[in-house]
């Protein structure tokens, strides 16, 4: 899709390839649209759900961290250092009840045996719980990109576990970079043998390094979690950087507020749980910033596609990573709709009675429409009583036809029946039939599209294999020709020419012999003329010793015109140069 498309009633999502959008994004339009879609996509609600997933993965991670302290730490001294850091962050004294509870929890983990088992369980639990966060983040981004989740669970869950593992490794690297500063960095440098100048440089360079790691973590979530295929350059996107900046600004504002008020309102409301509530609020702000960055990332891509001429006004044109579950979900929705529709029909049959229910409730595509029939006729056992409501199914000879409030068939007139047509009921039935036809058409189109995509992939695979075979054959031909000499190549050319020579026949031999005879006679005639000219020149030289200069010149001109011209020295030099160049060209090809 490279042409400008202005009137696109039905814009479909690409099936395989990511459309090329070389234009630059429009920041003004993208930020305006991202702000509006942030509210319409209910990103604040999704941020609350992601905060729950974050807390769910927090405690297994704490268990793993404390197990590491138990295995590699320095016992009580390490615990005291951790308590001091936590107390400074929370702004509480170490004898506070909350700090005392935290110390008791750490001591209980350290004194309990089986540190290795606790470490393994904590790491696996943290990985599994954090993958739930990644899954929820992917669902939020699927709504941002307006696409369903088409990847099956058995394929999606292992992939999200791998993404979670990579993000956790990057988070550990970023935390290690932040901790490795000052005295810690100096002690490590002294142990390893790194000069102190490098430590000073690291204290400055660690900040852009940490920023790059955090932006990479956010970009990895934007790139891997949604069910849309993006280009590799989207891994480091402006949306991830915007999300990081919003997160830093919001976190700074929140920490400043907590520092100025010392969490007074939270202390008054939540008491000992104020610290946990403030931490949850910070997680909530973090997820809001990341979802806003995702909205900006999507809208920047939309503006690039729009400026490149792609019809992305309502849909960002990105192919799905997997569409295998799309048809299954549509079929399941259709089955649920059919079950609900059948439930309503059963209720209507029961209300209509056994006689009317016998012909009511056939599929709308076969029936055409249904109507309410009111009326009655005298002396007819099958007549509907006056004021009673009966249901009509498929239209037949006894069914009233649309077009008026009291239209009758010939059967109705003969029977003296009065039938009243209800337009509202007919419109509802027509709408129902239209919806069923639409659902059937959607299912059929989905199946056809799957078949078409599968055939396209098969054809692309066949073309790729054919190109690979042709490339290998060309390489083999070149390698074989490299070992041939010039004479062998000329012999091959002659053999090829011999394949297309005309067949040997008596007529062809006769023509060839006649041609050779004429050629020999022609050469003999030229030889006789040359001999006569040479004899005439010799006799003229003897007889013209007393001739004038002009007579000698005329005789020389006539003799030179009669003698066959010989190649000059310049012609011979040109021919030799051509031969030298030809030999050099063949030698280069042979190498």
CSV table of N, CA and C in Angstrom, one decimal, residues 9 16 25 54 118 134 167 215 236 252 299 312 352 409 449 500 507:
chain,number,residue,atom,x,y,z
A,9,UNK,N,-13.7,2.7,2.3
A,9,UNK,CA,-14.9,2.3,3.2
A,9,UNK,C,-14.5,1.1,4.0
A,16,UNK,N,0.4,-10.1,6.3
A,16,UNK,CA,1.8,-10.6,6.6
A,16,UNK,C,2.8,-9.5,6.8
A,25,UNK,N,6.9,11.4,11.8
A,25,UNK,CA,5.6,11.5,12.5
A,25,UNK,C,5.3,13.0,12.8
A,54,UNK,N,1.4,-6.2,39.6
A,54,UNK,CA,2.8,-5.8,40.1
A,54,UNK,C,2.9,-6.3,41.5
A,118,UNK,N,14.2,-21.9,49.1
A,118,UNK,CA,13.4,-20.7,49.1
A,118,UNK,C,13.8,-19.8,47.9
A,134,UNK,N,2.9,-9.1,32.4
A,134,UNK,CA,3.2,-9.0,31.0
A,134,UNK,C,2.0,-9.3,30.2
A,167,UNK,N,13.3,-9.1,30.9
A,167,UNK,CA,13.0,-7.8,31.6
A,167,UNK,C,13.6,-7.9,33.1
A,215,UNK,N,14.6,2.5,29.2
A,215,UNK,CA,13.9,2.7,28.0
A,215,UNK,C,13.8,1.4,27.2
A,236,UNK,N,13.4,0.4,20.0
A,236,UNK,CA,13.8,1.6,20.7
A,236,UNK,C,13.0,2.8,20.0
A,252,UNK,N,8.8,12.0,40.5
A,252,UNK,CA,9.5,13.1,41.2
A,252,UNK,C,8.4,14.0,41.9
A,299,UNK,N,0.1,6.3,18.3
A,299,UNK,CA,-0.3,7.4,17.5
A,299,UNK,C,0.8,8.0,16.6
A,312,UNK,N,-4.9,5.1,7.5
A,312,UNK,CA,-4.8,4.7,8.9
A,312,UNK,C,-5.6,5.6,9.8
A,352,UNK,N,-47.1,-18.9,21.9
A,352,UNK,CA,-48.0,-19.0,20.8
A,352,UNK,C,-48.9,-20.2,20.7
A,409,UNK,N,-54.1,-13.2,0.7
A,409,UNK,CA,-53.9,-14.0,-0.4
A,409,UNK,C,-55.2,-14.6,-0.9
A,449,UNK,N,-10.4,-15.9,4.0
A,449,UNK,CA,-9.1,-15.1,4.2
A,449,UNK,C,-8.0,-16.0,4.7
A,500,UNK,N,23.0,-26.8,-33.2
A,500,UNK,CA,21.9,-26.1,-34.0
A,500,UNK,C,22.3,-26.1,-35.5
A,507,UNK,N,21.5,-32.4,-50.8
A,507,UNK,CA,21.3,-31.1,-51.3
A,507,UNK,C,22.2,-30.1,-50.6
